[in-house]
């Protein structure tokens, strides 16, 4: 492994924590004898181009510094290669780092983990989801949660996470089930009125909501959580249980497992790792061992 390591940095992540986190991460790597170069991710296309150049040039690892959005960009670069990915999680959600058991919002600790993993060649191959040419590490969301994202993204005020809280209130007021067609592994078809359907490569999204609590990054399968038709009262009652994953026991919730899934529903957008994929129908496949990560 080459001693040159690339930091892939979003300086605006976590209200500026990305820029601050790059410093202890770089120090931890240099202290262990690695040479560090930095790619700034303010402009996604330009940052992706430079990150790809680093990977194609043989960098020893690509280290994403930021939140789930930065980790998602990095996955587009390293998936299908043998270049290991490290994560310094200092964003808002950080669900990919949680799934890997890495420190969250502790830049120095995360930098130490990455540096020690590199020095000891401690890597792990994990699965990724793929929709067309786009890779994702955590959850493909659709239905109520994606409608909240749609509404929040349209809002010019307020800024930050609060606008998504307001968007959730608005979507609750308009809550209604959506007719879904869920096709598993190309054959098993389920037609259901659903509040949401989440396809989990990893267990959580939205900053620790364990919507697909049983999902395993190494089993070659998705966990597909279907929340059926339910009232506002039921949804509000069940929602807090998502953070512990105990919502899966509710009678309105069904979990399927499959290596590939196609979701079809009218007027619904799919989001993966918090980033919009486009309108359904969408087909996702779980690709075993698609990326090599630096493990704790």
Short mmCIF file of C-alpha atoms in Angstrom, two decimals:
data_model
loop_
_atom_site.label_atom_id
_atom_site.label_comp_id
_atom_site.label_asym_id
_atom_site.label_seq_id
_atom_site.Cartn_x
_atom_site.Cartn_y
_atom_site.Cartn_z
CA UNK A 1 0.00 0.00 0.00
CA UNK A 2 1.33 3.43 -0.96
CA UNK A 3 2.02 5.80 1.92
CA UNK A 4 0.12 8.66 0.25
CA UNK A 5 -3.41 9.02 1.65
CA UNK A 6 -6.16 11.28 0.30
CA UNK A 7 -8.52 13.22 2.56
CA UNK A 8 -11.84 13.92 0.79
CA UNK A 9 -13.21 16.86 2.75
CA UNK A 10 -16.55 18.65 2.94
CA UNK A 11 -15.62 21.85 4.81
CA UNK A 12 -19.27 22.79 5.44
CA UNK A 13 -20.34 19.48 7.03
CA UNK A 14 -21.76 19.75 10.54
CA UNK A 15 -21.70 23.58 10.44
CA UNK A 16 -17.99 23.72 9.76
CA UNK A 17 -16.90 20.60 11.63
CA UNK A 18 -15.66 19.12 8.35
CA UNK A 19 -12.88 21.67 7.96
CA UNK A 20 -11.93 21.39 11.63
CA UNK A 21 -11.95 17.57 11.53
CA UNK A 22 -9.50 17.41 8.63
CA UNK A 23 -6.69 18.74 10.82
CA UNK A 24 -6.61 16.03 13.54
CA UNK A 25 -7.21 13.36 10.90
CA UNK A 26 -4.25 14.55 8.86
CA UNK A 27 -2.10 14.80 12.01
CA UNK A 28 -2.93 11.25 13.06
CA UNK A 29 -1.96 9.95 9.62
CA UNK A 30 1.26 11.97 9.40
CA UNK A 31 2.27 10.84 12.89
CA UNK A 32 2.21 7.28 11.56
CA UNK A 33 4.35 8.06 8.56
CA UNK A 34 1.73 8.67 5.88
CA UNK A 35 1.82 11.47 3.35
CA UNK A 36 -1.52 13.31 3.18
CA UNK A 37 -3.10 15.24 0.33
CA UNK A 38 -6.50 16.91 0.53
CA UNK A 39 -9.35 17.10 -1.96
CA UNK A 40 -11.93 19.76 -1.07
CA UNK A 41 -15.54 18.87 -1.83
CA UNK A 42 -17.25 22.24 -2.18
CA UNK A 43 -18.21 21.52 -5.79
CA UNK A 44 -19.37 17.91 -6.15
CA UNK A 45 -18.42 17.27 -9.82
CA UNK A 46 -14.97 18.80 -9.41
CA UNK A 47 -14.33 17.04 -6.13
CA UNK A 48 -15.41 13.69 -7.60
CA UNK A 49 -13.09 14.18 -10.55
CA UNK A 50 -10.11 14.90 -8.32
CA UNK A 51 -10.96 12.00 -5.97
CA UNK A 52 -11.18 9.63 -8.94
CA UNK A 53 -7.82 10.87 -10.16
CA UNK A 54 -6.35 10.10 -6.74
CA UNK A 55 -7.80 6.57 -6.72
CA UNK A 56 -6.73 5.90 -10.29
CA UNK A 57 -3.29 7.25 -9.38
CA UNK A 58 -2.91 4.62 -6.66
CA UNK A 59 -3.63 6.49 -3.43
CA UNK A 60 -3.37 4.21 -0.39
CA UNK A 61 -6.84 5.14 0.86
CA UNK A 62 -9.61 7.67 0.39
CA UNK A 63 -10.76 9.19 3.69
CA UNK A 64 -14.18 10.91 3.61
CA UNK A 65 -14.35 13.78 6.10
CA UNK A 66 -17.90 15.04 6.58
CA UNK A 67 -21.34 13.48 6.83
CA UNK A 68 -23.31 10.84 4.96
CA UNK A 69 -23.37 13.00 1.84
CA UNK A 70 -19.57 13.01 1.70
CA UNK A 71 -19.42 9.28 2.42
CA UNK A 72 -21.89 8.74 -0.42
CA UNK A 73 -19.73 10.74 -2.84
CA UNK A 74 -16.69 8.73 -1.78
CA UNK A 75 -18.54 5.46 -2.39
CA UNK A 76 -19.12 6.49 -6.01
CA UNK A 77 -15.32 6.68 -6.37
CA UNK A 78 -14.07 3.62 -4.48
CA UNK A 79 -16.86 1.06 -5.04
CA UNK A 80 -15.62 -1.80 -7.16
CA UNK A 81 -11.96 -0.91 -6.53
CA UNK A 82 -9.56 -2.23 -3.91
CA UNK A 83 -8.83 1.26 -2.57
CA UNK A 84 -9.93 1.27 1.08
CA UNK A 85 -12.38 3.87 2.35
CA UNK A 86 -12.07 5.56 5.73
CA UNK A 87 -14.69 7.77 7.35
CA UNK A 88 -14.26 10.74 9.67
CA UNK A 89 -17.93 11.29 10.50
CA UNK A 90 -18.64 14.88 11.55
CA UNK A 91 -21.88 15.61 9.68
CA UNK A 92 -25.51 15.65 10.78
CA UNK A 93 -26.60 12.05 10.20
CA UNK A 94 -23.42 9.92 10.13
CA UNK A 95 -25.37 6.68 9.67
CA UNK A 96 -22.75 5.03 7.47
CA UNK A 97 -20.12 5.48 10.18
CA UNK A 98 -22.57 4.14 12.78
CA UNK A 99 -23.11 1.03 10.68
CA UNK A 100 -19.34 0.49 10.61
CA UNK A 101 -19.00 1.00 14.36
CA UNK A 102 -16.81 4.07 13.90
CA UNK A 103 -16.65 7.15 16.16
CA UNK A 104 -19.24 9.82 15.39
CA UNK A 105 -18.51 13.56 15.80
CA UNK A 106 -15.19 12.69 17.43
CA UNK A 107 -12.72 13.70 14.77
CA UNK A 108 -9.55 12.95 16.70
CA UNK A 109 -10.78 9.49 17.75
CA UNK A 110 -11.92 8.70 14.21
CA UNK A 111 -8.59 9.86 12.83
CA UNK A 112 -6.78 7.54 15.23
CA UNK A 113 -8.97 4.60 14.15
CA UNK A 114 -8.29 5.28 10.46
CA UNK A 115 -4.54 5.70 11.01
CA UNK A 116 -4.24 2.55 13.09
CA UNK A 117 -6.32 0.55 10.61
CA UNK A 118 -4.06 1.68 7.78
CA UNK A 119 -0.90 0.91 9.72
CA UNK A 120 -2.17 -2.54 10.62
CA UNK A 121 -3.81 -3.19 7.24
CA UNK A 122 -7.13 -3.79 9.02
CA UNK A 123 -9.75 -3.70 6.31
CA UNK A 124 -13.17 -5.22 5.80
CA UNK A 125 -15.14 -5.83 2.61
CA UNK A 126 -18.81 -4.85 2.92
CA UNK A 127 -21.89 -4.91 0.73
CA UNK A 128 -23.33 -1.89 -1.04
CA UNK A 129 -26.66 -1.21 -2.66
CA UNK A 130 -26.73 -0.15 -6.29
CA UNK A 131 -29.47 1.58 -8.27
CA UNK A 132 -28.41 1.90 -11.88
CA UNK A 133 -24.94 3.44 -11.64
CA UNK A 134 -25.40 4.88 -8.14
CA UNK A 135 -24.07 3.16 -5.02
CA UNK A 136 -25.44 3.49 -1.49
CA UNK A 137 -24.25 2.27 1.89
CA UNK A 138 -27.18 2.73 4.25
CA UNK A 139 -30.86 3.00 3.28
CA UNK A 140 -32.96 3.64 0.21
CA UNK A 141 -35.98 5.55 1.55
CA UNK A 142 -39.36 5.99 -0.12
CA UNK A 143 -42.83 7.09 0.92
CA UNK A 144 -43.49 9.29 3.93
CA UNK A 145 -39.83 9.92 4.68
CA UNK A 146 -38.94 10.74 1.09
CA UNK A 147 -41.93 13.10 0.89
CA UNK A 148 -40.55 14.89 3.96
CA UNK A 149 -37.22 15.22 2.13
CA UNK A 150 -38.97 16.47 -1.02
CA UNK A 151 -40.87 19.13 0.92
CA UNK A 152 -37.85 20.15 3.00
CA UNK A 153 -35.69 20.52 -0.10
CA UNK A 154 -38.29 22.87 -1.62
CA UNK A 155 -38.40 25.10 1.46
CA UNK A 156 -36.27 28.25 1.39
CA UNK A 157 -36.94 29.01 5.04
CA UNK A 158 -36.02 28.08 7.70
CA UNK A 159 -32.55 26.68 7.10
CA UNK A 160 -30.87 23.64 8.60
CA UNK A 161 -32.48 20.62 10.16
CA UNK A 162 -35.47 22.60 11.51
CA UNK A 163 -37.00 22.90 8.05
CA UNK A 164 -37.24 19.10 7.86
CA UNK A 165 -39.03 19.08 11.22
CA UNK A 166 -41.56 21.53 9.76
CA UNK A 167 -41.77 19.45 6.60
CA UNK A 168 -42.58 16.38 8.71
CA UNK A 169 -45.42 18.21 10.44
CA UNK A 170 -46.82 19.26 7.06
CA UNK A 171 -46.57 15.74 5.65
CA UNK A 172 -48.28 14.31 8.73
CA UNK A 173 -51.21 16.62 8.05
CA UNK A 174 -51.39 15.27 4.50
CA UNK A 175 -50.71 11.64 5.45
CA UNK A 176 -52.23 9.01 3.21
CA UNK A 177 -51.11 5.54 2.13
CA UNK A 178 -49.55 4.90 -1.25
CA UNK A 179 -50.22 1.80 -3.41
CA UNK A 180 -46.87 0.01 -3.69
CA UNK A 181 -45.76 -2.90 -5.79
CA UNK A 182 -42.71 -4.53 -4.17
CA UNK A 183 -40.96 -7.20 -6.23
CA UNK A 184 -38.35 -9.32 -4.46
CA UNK A 185 -35.56 -11.10 -6.35
CA UNK A 186 -37.44 -10.71 -9.61
CA UNK A 187 -40.37 -12.93 -8.68
CA UNK A 188 -42.07 -12.56 -5.29
CA UNK A 189 -44.56 -9.69 -5.68
CA UNK A 190 -46.31 -7.83 -2.84
CA UNK A 191 -48.96 -5.22 -3.56
CA UNK A 192 -49.67 -3.17 -0.47
CA UNK A 193 -51.01 0.16 0.71
CA UNK A 194 -47.97 1.50 2.56
CA UNK A 195 -46.90 4.56 4.49
CA UNK A 196 -43.27 3.96 3.59
CA UNK A 197 -40.88 1.33 2.28
CA UNK A 198 -37.20 1.39 3.27
CA UNK A 199 -34.52 -0.80 1.68
CA UNK A 200 -31.66 -1.27 4.13
CA UNK A 201 -28.12 -2.27 3.31
CA UNK A 202 -27.32 -0.76 6.70
CA UNK A 203 -29.63 -0.43 9.70
CA UNK A 204 -30.24 3.31 10.06
CA UNK A 205 -30.87 6.63 8.39
CA UNK A 206 -31.75 10.16 9.46
CA UNK A 207 -29.20 10.31 12.26
CA UNK A 208 -29.76 7.02 14.05
CA UNK A 209 -33.31 5.97 13.11
CA UNK A 210 -32.96 2.18 12.93
CA UNK A 211 -35.63 1.71 10.29
CA UNK A 212 -33.99 -1.54 9.06
CA UNK A 213 -32.55 -2.53 12.44
CA UNK A 214 -31.58 -6.07 11.44
CA UNK A 215 -29.70 -5.14 8.28
CA UNK A 216 -26.19 -6.61 8.04
CA UNK A 217 -23.48 -5.05 5.86
CA UNK A 218 -21.96 -8.44 5.12
CA UNK A 219 -24.80 -10.87 4.38
CA UNK A 220 -25.44 -10.08 0.70
CA UNK A 221 -29.09 -9.18 1.38
CA UNK A 222 -31.24 -6.12 1.95
CA UNK A 223 -33.67 -5.82 4.83
CA UNK A 224 -36.84 -4.26 3.35
CA UNK A 225 -39.06 -2.60 5.95
CA UNK A 226 -42.65 -2.00 4.89
CA UNK A 227 -44.80 0.20 7.12
CA UNK A 228 -48.39 -0.44 6.09
CA UNK A 229 -51.37 1.88 6.07
CA UNK A 230 -51.60 3.62 9.42
CA UNK A 231 -53.19 6.67 11.01
CA UNK A 232 -51.36 9.80 12.16
CA UNK A 233 -51.87 8.66 15.74
CA UNK A 234 -50.34 5.25 15.06
CA UNK A 235 -47.40 6.74 13.16
CA UNK A 236 -46.67 9.22 15.96
CA UNK A 237 -46.90 6.42 18.52
CA UNK A 238 -44.60 4.08 16.62
CA UNK A 239 -42.10 6.71 15.44
CA UNK A 240 -40.08 7.06 18.70
CA UNK A 241 -39.48 3.29 18.68
CA UNK A 242 -37.51 3.62 15.43
CA UNK A 243 -34.44 4.83 17.33
CA UNK A 244 -34.20 1.50 19.13
CA UNK A 245 -35.48 -0.63 16.27
CA UNK A 246 -38.40 -1.95 18.34
CA UNK A 247 -40.91 -0.68 15.76
CA UNK A 248 -40.27 -3.89 13.82
CA UNK A 249 -42.52 -5.74 16.27
CA UNK A 250 -45.53 -3.57 15.42
CA UNK A 251 -48.31 -5.35 13.47
CA UNK A 252 -48.27 -2.63 10.79
CA UNK A 253 -44.60 -3.37 10.02
CA UNK A 254 -43.36 -6.19 7.80
CA UNK A 255 -39.73 -7.01 6.98
CA UNK A 256 -38.60 -8.91 3.88
CA UNK A 257 -35.08 -9.98 2.94
CA UNK A 258 -33.84 -10.11 -0.63
CA UNK A 259 -30.76 -9.55 -2.78
CA UNK A 260 -32.71 -7.37 -5.21
CA UNK A 261 -35.90 -5.36 -4.95
CA UNK A 262 -37.98 -3.26 -7.30
CA UNK A 263 -40.23 -0.57 -5.86
CA UNK A 264 -43.09 0.93 -7.82
CA UNK A 265 -45.47 3.59 -6.50
CA UNK A 266 -47.05 6.70 -8.03
CA UNK A 267 -45.68 10.13 -7.14
CA UNK A 268 -42.89 8.85 -4.89
CA UNK A 269 -39.21 9.80 -5.00
CA UNK A 270 -36.45 7.47 -3.82
CA UNK A 271 -33.58 8.75 -1.66
CA UNK A 272 -30.43 6.73 -0.93
CA UNK A 273 -27.96 7.83 1.76
CA UNK A 274 -30.09 10.99 1.94
CA UNK A 275 -29.49 11.86 -1.72
CA UNK A 276 -32.31 11.89 -4.33
CA UNK A 277 -32.28 9.03 -6.83
CA UNK A 278 -35.39 9.94 -8.81
CA UNK A 279 -38.98 8.86 -9.11
CA UNK A 280 -40.09 5.27 -8.60
CA UNK A 281 -40.06 2.67 -10.10
CA UNK A 282 -36.49 1.91 -9.02
CA UNK A 283 -34.60 -1.36 -8.85
CA UNK A 284 -31.91 -1.87 -6.23
CA UNK A 285 -29.48 -4.76 -5.97
CA UNK A 286 -27.21 -5.71 -3.09
CA UNK A 287 -23.64 -6.19 -4.31
CA UNK A 288 -21.58 -8.34 -1.91
CA UNK A 289 -18.12 -7.09 -0.96
CA UNK A 290 -18.45 -4.01 -3.17
CA UNK A 291 -16.18 -1.78 -1.10
CA UNK A 292 -13.21 -2.18 1.22
CA UNK A 293 -13.41 -0.11 4.41
CA UNK A 294 -10.97 0.72 7.17
CA UNK A 295 -12.39 -0.99 10.23
CA UNK A 296 -12.19 -0.28 13.94
#
